[in-house]
Coordinates of C-alpha atoms and ligand atoms in Angstrom, one line a residue:
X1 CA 31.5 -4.8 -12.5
X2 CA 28.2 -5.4 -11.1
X3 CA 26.6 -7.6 -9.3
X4 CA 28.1 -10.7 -7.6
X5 CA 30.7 -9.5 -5.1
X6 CA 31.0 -6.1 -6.1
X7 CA 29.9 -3.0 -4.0
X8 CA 26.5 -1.5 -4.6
X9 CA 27.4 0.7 -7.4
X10 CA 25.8 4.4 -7.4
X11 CA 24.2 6.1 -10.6
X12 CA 22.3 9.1 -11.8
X13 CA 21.3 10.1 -15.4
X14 CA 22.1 13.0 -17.0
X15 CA 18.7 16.1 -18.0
X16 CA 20.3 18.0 -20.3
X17 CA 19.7 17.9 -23.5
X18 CA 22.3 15.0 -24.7
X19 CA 22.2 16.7 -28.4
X20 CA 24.2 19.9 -26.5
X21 CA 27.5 17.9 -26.2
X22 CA 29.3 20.8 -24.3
X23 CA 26.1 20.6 -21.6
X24 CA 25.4 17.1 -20.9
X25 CA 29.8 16.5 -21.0
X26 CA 30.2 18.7 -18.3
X27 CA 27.1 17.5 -16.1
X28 CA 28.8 13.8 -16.5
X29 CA 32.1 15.5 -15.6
X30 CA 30.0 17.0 -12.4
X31 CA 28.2 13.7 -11.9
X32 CA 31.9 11.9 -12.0
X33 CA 33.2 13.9 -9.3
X34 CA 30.5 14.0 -7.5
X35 CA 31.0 10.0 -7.0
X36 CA 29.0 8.4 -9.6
X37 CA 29.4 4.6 -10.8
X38 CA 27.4 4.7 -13.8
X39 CA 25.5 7.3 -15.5
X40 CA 22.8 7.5 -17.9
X41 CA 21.8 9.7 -20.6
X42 CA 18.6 9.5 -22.5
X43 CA 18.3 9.2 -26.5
X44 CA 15.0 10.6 -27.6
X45 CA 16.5 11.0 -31.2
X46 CA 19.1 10.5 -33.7
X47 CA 20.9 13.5 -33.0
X48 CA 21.3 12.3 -29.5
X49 CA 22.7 9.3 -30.6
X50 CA 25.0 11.1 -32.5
X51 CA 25.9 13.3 -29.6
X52 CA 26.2 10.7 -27.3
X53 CA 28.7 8.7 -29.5
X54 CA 31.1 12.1 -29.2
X55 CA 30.5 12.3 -25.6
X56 CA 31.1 8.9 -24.6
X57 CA 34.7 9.2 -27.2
X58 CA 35.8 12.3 -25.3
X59 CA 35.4 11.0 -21.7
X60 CA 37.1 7.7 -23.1
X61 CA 39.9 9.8 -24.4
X62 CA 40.7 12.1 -21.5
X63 CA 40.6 8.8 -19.2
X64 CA 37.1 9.8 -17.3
X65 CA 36.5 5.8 -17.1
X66 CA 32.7 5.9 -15.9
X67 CA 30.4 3.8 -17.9
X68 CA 27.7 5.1 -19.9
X69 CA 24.3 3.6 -20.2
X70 CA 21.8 5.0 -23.3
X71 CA 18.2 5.8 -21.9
X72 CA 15.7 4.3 -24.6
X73 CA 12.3 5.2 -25.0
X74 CA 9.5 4.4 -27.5
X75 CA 11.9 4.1 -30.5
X76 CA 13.6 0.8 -30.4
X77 CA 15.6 1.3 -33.0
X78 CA 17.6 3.9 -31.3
X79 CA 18.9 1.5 -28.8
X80 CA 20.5 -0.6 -32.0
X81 CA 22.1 3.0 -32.8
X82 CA 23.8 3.4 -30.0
X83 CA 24.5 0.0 -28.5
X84 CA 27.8 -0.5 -30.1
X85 CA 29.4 2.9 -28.5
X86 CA 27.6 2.9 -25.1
X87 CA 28.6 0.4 -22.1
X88 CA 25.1 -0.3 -21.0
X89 CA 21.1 0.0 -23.2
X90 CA 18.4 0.6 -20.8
X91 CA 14.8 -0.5 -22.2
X92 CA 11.6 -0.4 -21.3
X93 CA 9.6 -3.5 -22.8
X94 CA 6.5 -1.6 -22.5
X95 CA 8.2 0.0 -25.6
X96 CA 8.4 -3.5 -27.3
X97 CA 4.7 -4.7 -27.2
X98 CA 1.5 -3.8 -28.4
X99 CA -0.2 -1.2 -26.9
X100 CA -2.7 0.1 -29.2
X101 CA -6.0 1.2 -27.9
X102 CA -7.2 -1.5 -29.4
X103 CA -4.8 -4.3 -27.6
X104 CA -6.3 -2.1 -24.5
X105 CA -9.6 -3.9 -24.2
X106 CA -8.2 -7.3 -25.4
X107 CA -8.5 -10.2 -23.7
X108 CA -5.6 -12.7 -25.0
X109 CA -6.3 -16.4 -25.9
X110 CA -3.0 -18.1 -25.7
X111 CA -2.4 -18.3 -29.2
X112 CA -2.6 -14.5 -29.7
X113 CA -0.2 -14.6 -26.7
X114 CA 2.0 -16.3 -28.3
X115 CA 2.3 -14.5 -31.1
X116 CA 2.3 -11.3 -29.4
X117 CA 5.9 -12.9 -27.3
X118 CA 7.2 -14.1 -31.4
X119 CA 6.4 -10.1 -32.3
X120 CA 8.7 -9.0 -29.4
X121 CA 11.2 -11.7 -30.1
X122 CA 11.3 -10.5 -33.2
X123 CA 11.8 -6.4 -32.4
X124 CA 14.4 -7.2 -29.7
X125 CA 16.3 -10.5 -31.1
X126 CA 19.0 -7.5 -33.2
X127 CA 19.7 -5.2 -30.5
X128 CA 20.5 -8.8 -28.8
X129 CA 22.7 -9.5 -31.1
X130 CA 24.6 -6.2 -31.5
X131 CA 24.9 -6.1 -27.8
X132 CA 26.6 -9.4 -27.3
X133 CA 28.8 -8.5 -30.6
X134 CA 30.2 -5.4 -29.0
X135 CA 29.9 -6.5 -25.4
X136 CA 27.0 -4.6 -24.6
X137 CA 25.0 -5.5 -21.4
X138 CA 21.1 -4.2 -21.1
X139 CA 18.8 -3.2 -18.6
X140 CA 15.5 -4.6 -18.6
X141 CA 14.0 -1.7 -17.0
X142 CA 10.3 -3.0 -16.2
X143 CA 8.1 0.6 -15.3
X144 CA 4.6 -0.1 -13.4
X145 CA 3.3 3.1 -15.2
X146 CA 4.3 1.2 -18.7
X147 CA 3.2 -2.2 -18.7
X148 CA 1.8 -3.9 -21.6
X149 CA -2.2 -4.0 -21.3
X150 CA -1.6 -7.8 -22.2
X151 CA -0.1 -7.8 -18.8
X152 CA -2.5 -5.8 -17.6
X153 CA -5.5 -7.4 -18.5
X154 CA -3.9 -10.6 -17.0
X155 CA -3.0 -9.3 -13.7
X156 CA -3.9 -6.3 -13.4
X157 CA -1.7 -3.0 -12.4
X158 CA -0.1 -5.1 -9.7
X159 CA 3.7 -5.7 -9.1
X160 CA 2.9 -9.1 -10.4
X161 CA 2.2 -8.2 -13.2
X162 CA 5.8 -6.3 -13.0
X163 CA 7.3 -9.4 -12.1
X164 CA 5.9 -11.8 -14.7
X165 CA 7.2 -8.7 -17.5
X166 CA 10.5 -9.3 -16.4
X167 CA 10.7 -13.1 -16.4
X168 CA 9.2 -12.7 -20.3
X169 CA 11.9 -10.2 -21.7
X170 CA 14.4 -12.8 -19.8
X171 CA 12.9 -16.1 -21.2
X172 CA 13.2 -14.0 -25.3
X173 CA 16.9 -13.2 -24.3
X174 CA 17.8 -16.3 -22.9
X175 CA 16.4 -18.0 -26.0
X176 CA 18.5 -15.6 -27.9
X177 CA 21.5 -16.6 -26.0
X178 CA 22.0 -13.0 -24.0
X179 CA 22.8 -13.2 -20.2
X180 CA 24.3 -9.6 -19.6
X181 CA 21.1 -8.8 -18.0
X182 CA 20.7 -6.5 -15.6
X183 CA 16.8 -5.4 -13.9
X184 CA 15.1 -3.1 -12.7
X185 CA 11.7 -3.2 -11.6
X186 CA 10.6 0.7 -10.4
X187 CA 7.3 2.3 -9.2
X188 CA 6.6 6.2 -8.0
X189 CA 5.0 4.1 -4.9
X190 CA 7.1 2.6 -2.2
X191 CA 4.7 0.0 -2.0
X192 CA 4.8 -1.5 -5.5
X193 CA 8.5 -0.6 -5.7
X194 CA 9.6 -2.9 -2.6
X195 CA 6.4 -6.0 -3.6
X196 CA 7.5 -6.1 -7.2
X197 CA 11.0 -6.4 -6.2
X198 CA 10.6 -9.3 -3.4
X199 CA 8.4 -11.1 -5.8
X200 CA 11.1 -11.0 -8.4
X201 CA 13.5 -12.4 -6.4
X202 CA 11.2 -15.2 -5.0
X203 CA 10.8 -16.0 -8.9
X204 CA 14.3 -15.9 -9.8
X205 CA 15.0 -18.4 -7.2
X206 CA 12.6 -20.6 -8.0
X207 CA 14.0 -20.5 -11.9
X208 CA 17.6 -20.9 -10.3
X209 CA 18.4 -17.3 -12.1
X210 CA 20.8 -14.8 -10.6
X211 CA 20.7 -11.5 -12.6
X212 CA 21.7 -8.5 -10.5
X213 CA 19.6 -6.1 -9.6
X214 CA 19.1 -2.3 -9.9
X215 CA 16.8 0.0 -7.8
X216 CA 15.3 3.0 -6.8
X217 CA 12.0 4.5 -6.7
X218 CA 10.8 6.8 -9.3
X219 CA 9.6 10.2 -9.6
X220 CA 10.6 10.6 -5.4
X221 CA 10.0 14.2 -5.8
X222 CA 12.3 17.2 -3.8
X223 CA 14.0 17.9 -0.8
X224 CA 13.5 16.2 2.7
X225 CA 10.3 14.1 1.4
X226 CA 12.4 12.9 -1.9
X227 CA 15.3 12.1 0.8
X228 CA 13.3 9.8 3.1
X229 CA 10.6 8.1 0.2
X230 CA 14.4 7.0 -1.7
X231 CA 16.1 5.6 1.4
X232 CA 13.1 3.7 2.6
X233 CA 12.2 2.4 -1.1
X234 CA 15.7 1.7 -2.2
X235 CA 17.1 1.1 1.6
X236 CA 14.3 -1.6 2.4
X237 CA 15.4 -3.8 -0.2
X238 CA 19.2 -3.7 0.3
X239 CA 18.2 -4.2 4.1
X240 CA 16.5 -7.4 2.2
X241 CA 20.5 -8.1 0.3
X242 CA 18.3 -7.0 -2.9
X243 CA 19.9 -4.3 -5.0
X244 CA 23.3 -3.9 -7.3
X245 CA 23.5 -0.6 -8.5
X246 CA 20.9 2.1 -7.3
X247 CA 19.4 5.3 -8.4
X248 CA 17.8 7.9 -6.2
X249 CA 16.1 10.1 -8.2
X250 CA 14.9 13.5 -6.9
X251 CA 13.8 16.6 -9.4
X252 CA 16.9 18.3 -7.8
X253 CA 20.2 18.4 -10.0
X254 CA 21.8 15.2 -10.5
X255 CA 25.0 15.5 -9.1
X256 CA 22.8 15.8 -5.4
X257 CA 21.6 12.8 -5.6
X258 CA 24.7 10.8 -5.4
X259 CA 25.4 11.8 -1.9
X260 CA 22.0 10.6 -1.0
X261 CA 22.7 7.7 -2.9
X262 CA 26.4 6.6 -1.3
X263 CA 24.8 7.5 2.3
X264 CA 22.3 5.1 1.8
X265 CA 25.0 2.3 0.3
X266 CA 27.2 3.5 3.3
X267 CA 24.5 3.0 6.2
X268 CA 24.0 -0.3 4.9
X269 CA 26.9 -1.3 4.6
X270 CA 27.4 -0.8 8.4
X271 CA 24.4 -2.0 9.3
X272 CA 24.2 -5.9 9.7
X273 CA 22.2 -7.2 7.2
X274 CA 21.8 -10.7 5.8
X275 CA 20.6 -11.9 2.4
X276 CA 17.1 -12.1 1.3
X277 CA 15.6 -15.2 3.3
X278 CA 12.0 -15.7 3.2
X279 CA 12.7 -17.8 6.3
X280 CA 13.0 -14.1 7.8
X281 CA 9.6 -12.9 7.3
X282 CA 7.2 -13.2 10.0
X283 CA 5.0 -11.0 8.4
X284 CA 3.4 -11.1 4.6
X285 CA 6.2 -9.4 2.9
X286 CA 3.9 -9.0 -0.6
X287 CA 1.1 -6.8 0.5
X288 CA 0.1 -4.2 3.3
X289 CA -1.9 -5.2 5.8
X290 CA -1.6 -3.3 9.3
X291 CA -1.3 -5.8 12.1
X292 CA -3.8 -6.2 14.3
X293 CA -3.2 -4.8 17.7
X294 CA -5.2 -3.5 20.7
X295 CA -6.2 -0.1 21.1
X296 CA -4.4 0.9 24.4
X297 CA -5.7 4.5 26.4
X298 CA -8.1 5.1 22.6
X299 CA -4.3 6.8 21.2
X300 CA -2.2 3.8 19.8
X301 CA -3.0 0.7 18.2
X302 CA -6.4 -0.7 17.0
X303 CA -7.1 1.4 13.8
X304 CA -6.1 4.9 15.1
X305 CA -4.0 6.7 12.7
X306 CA 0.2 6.5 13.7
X307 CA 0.2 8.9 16.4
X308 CA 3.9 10.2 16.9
X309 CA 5.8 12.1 19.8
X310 CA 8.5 14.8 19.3
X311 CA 9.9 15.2 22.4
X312 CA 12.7 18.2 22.4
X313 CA 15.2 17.7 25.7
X314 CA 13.7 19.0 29.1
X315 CA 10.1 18.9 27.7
X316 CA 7.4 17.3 29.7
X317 CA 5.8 13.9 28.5
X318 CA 2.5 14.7 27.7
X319 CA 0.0 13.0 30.2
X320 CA -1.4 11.0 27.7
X321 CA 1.7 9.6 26.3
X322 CA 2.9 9.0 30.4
X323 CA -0.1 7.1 30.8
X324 CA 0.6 4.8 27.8
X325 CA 4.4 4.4 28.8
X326 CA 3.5 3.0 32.0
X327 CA 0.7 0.4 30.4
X328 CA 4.6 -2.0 30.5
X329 CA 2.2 -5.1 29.9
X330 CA -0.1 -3.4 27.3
X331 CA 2.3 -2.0 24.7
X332 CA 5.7 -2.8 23.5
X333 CA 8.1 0.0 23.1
X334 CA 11.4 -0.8 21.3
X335 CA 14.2 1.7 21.6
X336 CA 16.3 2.1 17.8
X337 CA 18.7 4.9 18.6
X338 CA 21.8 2.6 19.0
X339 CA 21.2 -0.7 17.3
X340 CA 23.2 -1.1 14.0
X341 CA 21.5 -4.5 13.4
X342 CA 18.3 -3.8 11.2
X343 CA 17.4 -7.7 11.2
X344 CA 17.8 -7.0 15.3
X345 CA 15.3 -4.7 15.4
X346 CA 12.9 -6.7 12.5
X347 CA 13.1 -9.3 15.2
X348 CA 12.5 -7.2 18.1
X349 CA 9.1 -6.4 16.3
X350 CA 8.6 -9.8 15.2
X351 CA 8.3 -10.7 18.9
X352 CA 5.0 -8.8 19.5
X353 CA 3.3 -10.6 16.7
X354 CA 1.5 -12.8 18.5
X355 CA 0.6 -10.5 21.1
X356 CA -1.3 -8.3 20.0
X357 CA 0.3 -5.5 21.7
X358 CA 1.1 -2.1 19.8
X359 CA 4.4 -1.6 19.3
X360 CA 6.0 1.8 19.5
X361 CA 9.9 3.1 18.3
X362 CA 11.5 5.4 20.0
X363 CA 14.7 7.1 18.3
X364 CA 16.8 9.3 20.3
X365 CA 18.7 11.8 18.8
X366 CA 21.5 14.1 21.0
X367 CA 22.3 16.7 17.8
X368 CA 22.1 17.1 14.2
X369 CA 18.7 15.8 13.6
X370 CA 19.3 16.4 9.4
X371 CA 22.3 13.8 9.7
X372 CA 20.2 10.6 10.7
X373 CA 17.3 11.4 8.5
X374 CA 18.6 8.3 5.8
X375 CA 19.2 6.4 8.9
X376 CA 16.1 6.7 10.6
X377 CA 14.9 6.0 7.3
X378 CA 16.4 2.7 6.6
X379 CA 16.1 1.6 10.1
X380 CA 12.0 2.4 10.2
X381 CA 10.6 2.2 6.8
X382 CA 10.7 -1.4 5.9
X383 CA 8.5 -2.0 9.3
X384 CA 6.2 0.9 8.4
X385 CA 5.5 -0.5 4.4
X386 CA 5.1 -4.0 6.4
X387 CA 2.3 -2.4 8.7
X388 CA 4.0 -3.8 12.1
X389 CA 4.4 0.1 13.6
X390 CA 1.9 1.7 15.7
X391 CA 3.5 4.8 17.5
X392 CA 6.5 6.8 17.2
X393 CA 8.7 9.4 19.9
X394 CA 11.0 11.3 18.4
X395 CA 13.3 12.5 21.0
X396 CA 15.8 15.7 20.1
X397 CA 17.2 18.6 20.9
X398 CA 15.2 21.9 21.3
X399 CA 16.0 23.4 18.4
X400 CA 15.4 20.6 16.1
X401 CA 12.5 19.7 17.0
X402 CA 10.6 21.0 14.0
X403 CA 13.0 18.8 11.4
X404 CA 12.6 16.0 13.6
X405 CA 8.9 16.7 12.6
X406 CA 9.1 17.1 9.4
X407 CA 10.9 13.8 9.0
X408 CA 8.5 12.0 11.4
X409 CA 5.5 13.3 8.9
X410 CA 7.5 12.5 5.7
X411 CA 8.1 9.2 6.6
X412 CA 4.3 8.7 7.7
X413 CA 3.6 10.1 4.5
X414 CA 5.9 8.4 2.5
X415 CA 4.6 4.6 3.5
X416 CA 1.3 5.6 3.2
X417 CA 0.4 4.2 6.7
X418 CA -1.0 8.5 7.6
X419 CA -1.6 10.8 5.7
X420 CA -0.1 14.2 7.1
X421 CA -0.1 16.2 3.7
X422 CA -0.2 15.8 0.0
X423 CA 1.9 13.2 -1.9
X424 CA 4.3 14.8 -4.3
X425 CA 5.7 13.5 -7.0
X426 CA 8.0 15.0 -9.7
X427 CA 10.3 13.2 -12.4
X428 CA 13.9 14.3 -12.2
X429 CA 13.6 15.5 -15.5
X430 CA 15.8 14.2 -18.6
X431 CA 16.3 16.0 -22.0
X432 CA 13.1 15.6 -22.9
X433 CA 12.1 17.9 -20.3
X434 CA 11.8 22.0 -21.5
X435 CA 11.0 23.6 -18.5
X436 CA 13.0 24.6 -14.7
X437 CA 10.8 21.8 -13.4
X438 CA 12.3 21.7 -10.0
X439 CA 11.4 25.2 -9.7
X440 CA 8.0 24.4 -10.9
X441 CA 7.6 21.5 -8.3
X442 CA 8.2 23.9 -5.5
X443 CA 6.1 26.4 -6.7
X444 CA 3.9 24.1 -6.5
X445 CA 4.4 22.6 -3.6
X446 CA 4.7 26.1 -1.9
X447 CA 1.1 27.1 -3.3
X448 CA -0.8 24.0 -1.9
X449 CA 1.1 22.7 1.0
X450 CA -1.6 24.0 3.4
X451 CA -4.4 21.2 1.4
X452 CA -4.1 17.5 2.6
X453 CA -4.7 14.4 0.9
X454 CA -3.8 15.2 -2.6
X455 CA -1.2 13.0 -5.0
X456 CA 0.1 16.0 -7.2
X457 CA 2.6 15.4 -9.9
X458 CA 4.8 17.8 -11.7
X459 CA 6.2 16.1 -15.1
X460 CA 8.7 16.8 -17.3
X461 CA 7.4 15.6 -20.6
X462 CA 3.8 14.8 -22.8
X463 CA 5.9 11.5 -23.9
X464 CA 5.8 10.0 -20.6
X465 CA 4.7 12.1 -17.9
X466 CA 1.0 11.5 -17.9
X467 CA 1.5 7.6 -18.1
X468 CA 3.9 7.7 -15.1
X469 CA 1.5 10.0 -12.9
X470 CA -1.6 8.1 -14.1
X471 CA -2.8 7.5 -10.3
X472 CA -2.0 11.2 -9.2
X473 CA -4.9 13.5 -8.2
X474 CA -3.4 15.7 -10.4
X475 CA -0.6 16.5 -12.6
X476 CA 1.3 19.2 -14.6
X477 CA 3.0 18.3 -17.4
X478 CA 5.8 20.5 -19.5
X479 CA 4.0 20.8 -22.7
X480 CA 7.8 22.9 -24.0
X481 CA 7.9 26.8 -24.6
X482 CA 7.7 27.1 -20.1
X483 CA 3.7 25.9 -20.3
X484 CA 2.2 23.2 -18.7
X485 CA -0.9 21.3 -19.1
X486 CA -3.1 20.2 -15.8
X487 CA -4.5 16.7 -15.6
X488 CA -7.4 16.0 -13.0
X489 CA -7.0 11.5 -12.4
X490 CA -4.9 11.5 -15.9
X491 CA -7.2 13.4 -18.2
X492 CA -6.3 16.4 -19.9
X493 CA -8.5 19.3 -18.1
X494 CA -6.8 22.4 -19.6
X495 CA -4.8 23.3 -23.0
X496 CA -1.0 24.3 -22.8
X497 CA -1.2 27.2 -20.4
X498 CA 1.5 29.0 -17.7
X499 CA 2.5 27.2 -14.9
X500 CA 1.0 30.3 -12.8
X501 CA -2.3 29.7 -14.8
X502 CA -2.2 26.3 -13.7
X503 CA -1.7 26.8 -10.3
X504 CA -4.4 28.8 -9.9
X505 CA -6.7 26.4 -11.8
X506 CA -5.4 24.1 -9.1
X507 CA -5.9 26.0 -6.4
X508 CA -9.6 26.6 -6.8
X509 CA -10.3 22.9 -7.9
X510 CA -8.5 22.1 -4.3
X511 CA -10.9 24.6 -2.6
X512 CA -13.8 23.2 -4.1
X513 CA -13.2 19.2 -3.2
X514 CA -11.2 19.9 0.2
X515 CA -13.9 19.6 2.2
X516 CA -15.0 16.3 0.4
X517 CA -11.4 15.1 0.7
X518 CA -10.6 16.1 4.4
X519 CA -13.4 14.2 5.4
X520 CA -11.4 10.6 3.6
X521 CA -7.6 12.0 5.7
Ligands
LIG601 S1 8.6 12.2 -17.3 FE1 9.6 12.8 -19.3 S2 11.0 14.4 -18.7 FE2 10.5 13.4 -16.8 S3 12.2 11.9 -16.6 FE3 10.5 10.8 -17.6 S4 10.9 11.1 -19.8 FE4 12.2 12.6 -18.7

């Protein structure tokens, strides 16, 4: 089960294409082994459902017990399809409202709101009542890049605006009499990802609702920086006791994000945490707002950007950094190498509030840098998003200093408190994708890594990629047949053309506006 006293459960979806049965059967099998709790497959199209009806029979019948969720998107009545064969329906409201150009521009008087919430009532009331016939249970999946303009216009693209999404879909299902619920509220950006899930469960509360919990952070990208952006998104809010199943979803294959996925469940697990209190917070949990702090030796605090120390073993303090660790009185620095109490350390921080003083971490590391990347991760990045950090020293061994760097400038990077490169974002791809896009994202990556500044996004799909990147500097989107088309601040600047094409394109629009854009890093 999920939820209540069950473990965190761990899933992935599926990016073949589910209509190849042989494909996508053998990725679950691969997904299976690899650990998985749950996994989901999208269903762009009948033949899909069709496909996923065999698939789901033949892992039943050679006793591979993993549930199956169906993926729905923009075609509601695909989810009524499938719903009596799958174990789970994840749908997107977004997919249930209005969102014509011309509800775009709308302003809502309440009547028209209400008939807008008796329209979705009326879309969604069968697949309710299919699902609680056969058992069913669904995932609200709220998406910030898909809300309804009603919500919107009312406000705005905030995680509020997430939040009151949710608690509408609930209120139509409860009137319908459905409580297998299960929600997700997911954004590309930490930020909105960790807000929109606090506020949710401040709301449930207050409504005396319990519905577990899925999360993860979407779009996370590749590699080190797709690593570190899930465990901070996803591991801030278990550190909160918010989160029943999660997804970590990097544009890598699928089975390699479950170990990402059980490592953060496992660190948590060991860590002491406690359940969400709002007595906890010291701090405004709901927006980012850098502490105030004084500027100590014109290097840390004040508004300087994070500065951070990698200090490999036998290496000289700098003198500036000596100078600072002897100001005792002046700045706080907390060591996290050893605690395995994350509400420990929250407090530690918490002390300095009133002080003004900047407060500095210091993680010590005696080998294998790569192993406590997730744990660094958890332990730091909820007190980065909450703006309470002001310095970091990284202390390692020699020869890791570099990926003790690289982690250092991810994480930076990550919570948006410096910028040390560009943002990347990539989906992890799903059938609807026809392109290698995790080649494509490191191509891309590889070609403008030496720029700074930049949000570029590497889609899979015209369906939903441009919606999902919409705040990106720029984006390629699979257009099918291996071409892309590039989006400058979501529009449409080029036809279908090569990836290489593309890149170039890229390349001399970054040459053009880097100097513009240096000057805002
Ligand atoms: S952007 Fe398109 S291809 Fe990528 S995961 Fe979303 S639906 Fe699938």
């Amino acid at each position: 089960g999920i939820g209540g006293q069950n473990p965190i459960r761990v899933q992935t979806m599926t990016n073949t294409n589910t209509a190849d049965i042989e494909a996508t059967y053998n990725q679950i099998l691969r997904i299976y082994k690899a650990g998985a709790d749950l996994v989901r497959v999208s269903v762009p199209g009948q033949a899909d459902v069709e496909a996923l009806k065999q698939i789901k029979q033949r892992l039943v019948s050679e006793n591979i017990l993993i549930p199956v969720i169906a993926d729905i998107h923009f075609n509601p009545s695909l989810a009524q399809a499938i719903a009596p064969y799958v174990d789970k329906v994840r749908i997107n409201p977004g997919n249930y409202v209005n969102r014509s150009k011309s509800a775009q521009a709308k302003k809502y008087s309440q009547e028209e709101e209400q008939q807008e919430l008796q329209d979705i009532r009326k879309r969604i009331a069968p697949l309710l009542q299919l699902c609680k016939q056969h058992g069913t249970a669904i995932r609200i999946g709220i998406n910030f890049a898909s809300l309804s303009w009603r919500m919107v216009n009312k406000y705005g693209n905030t995680p509020l605006a997430m939040v009151q999404s949710a608690v509408e879909f609930i209120e139509i299902c409860l009137a319908e009499d459905f409580q297998k619920l299960i929600i997700s509220l997911k954004a590309s950006d930490i930020h909105n990802t960790i807000y929109a899930n606090r506020l949710f469960v401040e709301e449930m509360a207050k409504r005396d609702w319990h519905y577990p919990i899925h999360v993860g952070v979407t779009e996370a990208g590749l590699d080190l920086e797709g690593r570190v952006k899930s465990a901070i998104g996803i591991g801030s809010l278990l550190c909160d006791g918010i989160g029943d199943t999660v997804r970590v979803s990097l544009t890598e294959a699928p089975e390699k994000e479950i170990p990402v996925a059980k490592e953060i469940v496992n660190q948590i697990n060991n860590f002491k945490v406690s359940a969400y209190s709002q007595n906890e917070w010291k701090h405004q949990p709901f927006v980012y707002k850098r502490r105030t702090t004084n500027l100590v030796n014109a290097l840390i605090g004040g508004e300087n950007p994070i500065p951070y120390l990698i200090l490999s073993e036998n290496e000289k303090v700098p003198e500036a950094w000596e100078q600072i660790f002897q100001k005792t009185e002046e700045i706080s620095r907390i060591d996290i190498s050893k605690s395995d109490n994350v509400f420990d350390i929250r407090r530690k921080v918490y002390e300095n509030i009133e002080s003004e003083k900047p407060v500095c971490l210091v993680f010590k590391v005696k080998a294998d840098v790569q192993s406590q990347l997730i744990r660094f991760s958890l332990i730091c990045g909820n007190l980065f998003t909450e703006g309470l950090i002001d310095g970091i020293v990284f202390e390692c061994p020699e020869n890791e200093s570099e990926l003790a760097e690289q982690m250092v400038k991810a994480m930076l990077q990550v919570t948006g408190v410096r910028r040390t490169g560009n943002e990347y974002i990539s989906c992890p791809s799903c059938s609807r994708t026809q392109f290698d896009i995790e080649k494509a994202a490191r191509e891309v990556k590889a070609a403008t890594h030496k720029f700074k500044g930049f949000k570029i996004a590497v889609m899979g799909c015209v369906v939903n990629g441009p919606g999902e990147m919409q705040d990106a500097d720029y984006g390629f989107v699979g257009a099918g047949n291996n071409k892309v088309i590039l989006y400058r601040k979501g529009k449409p600047i080029t036809k279908s053309i090569s990836l290489q094409e593309a890149i170039q394109l890229l390349l001399n629009e970054l040459v053009s506006s880097t100097d513009v854009n240096m000057n805002n890093c």
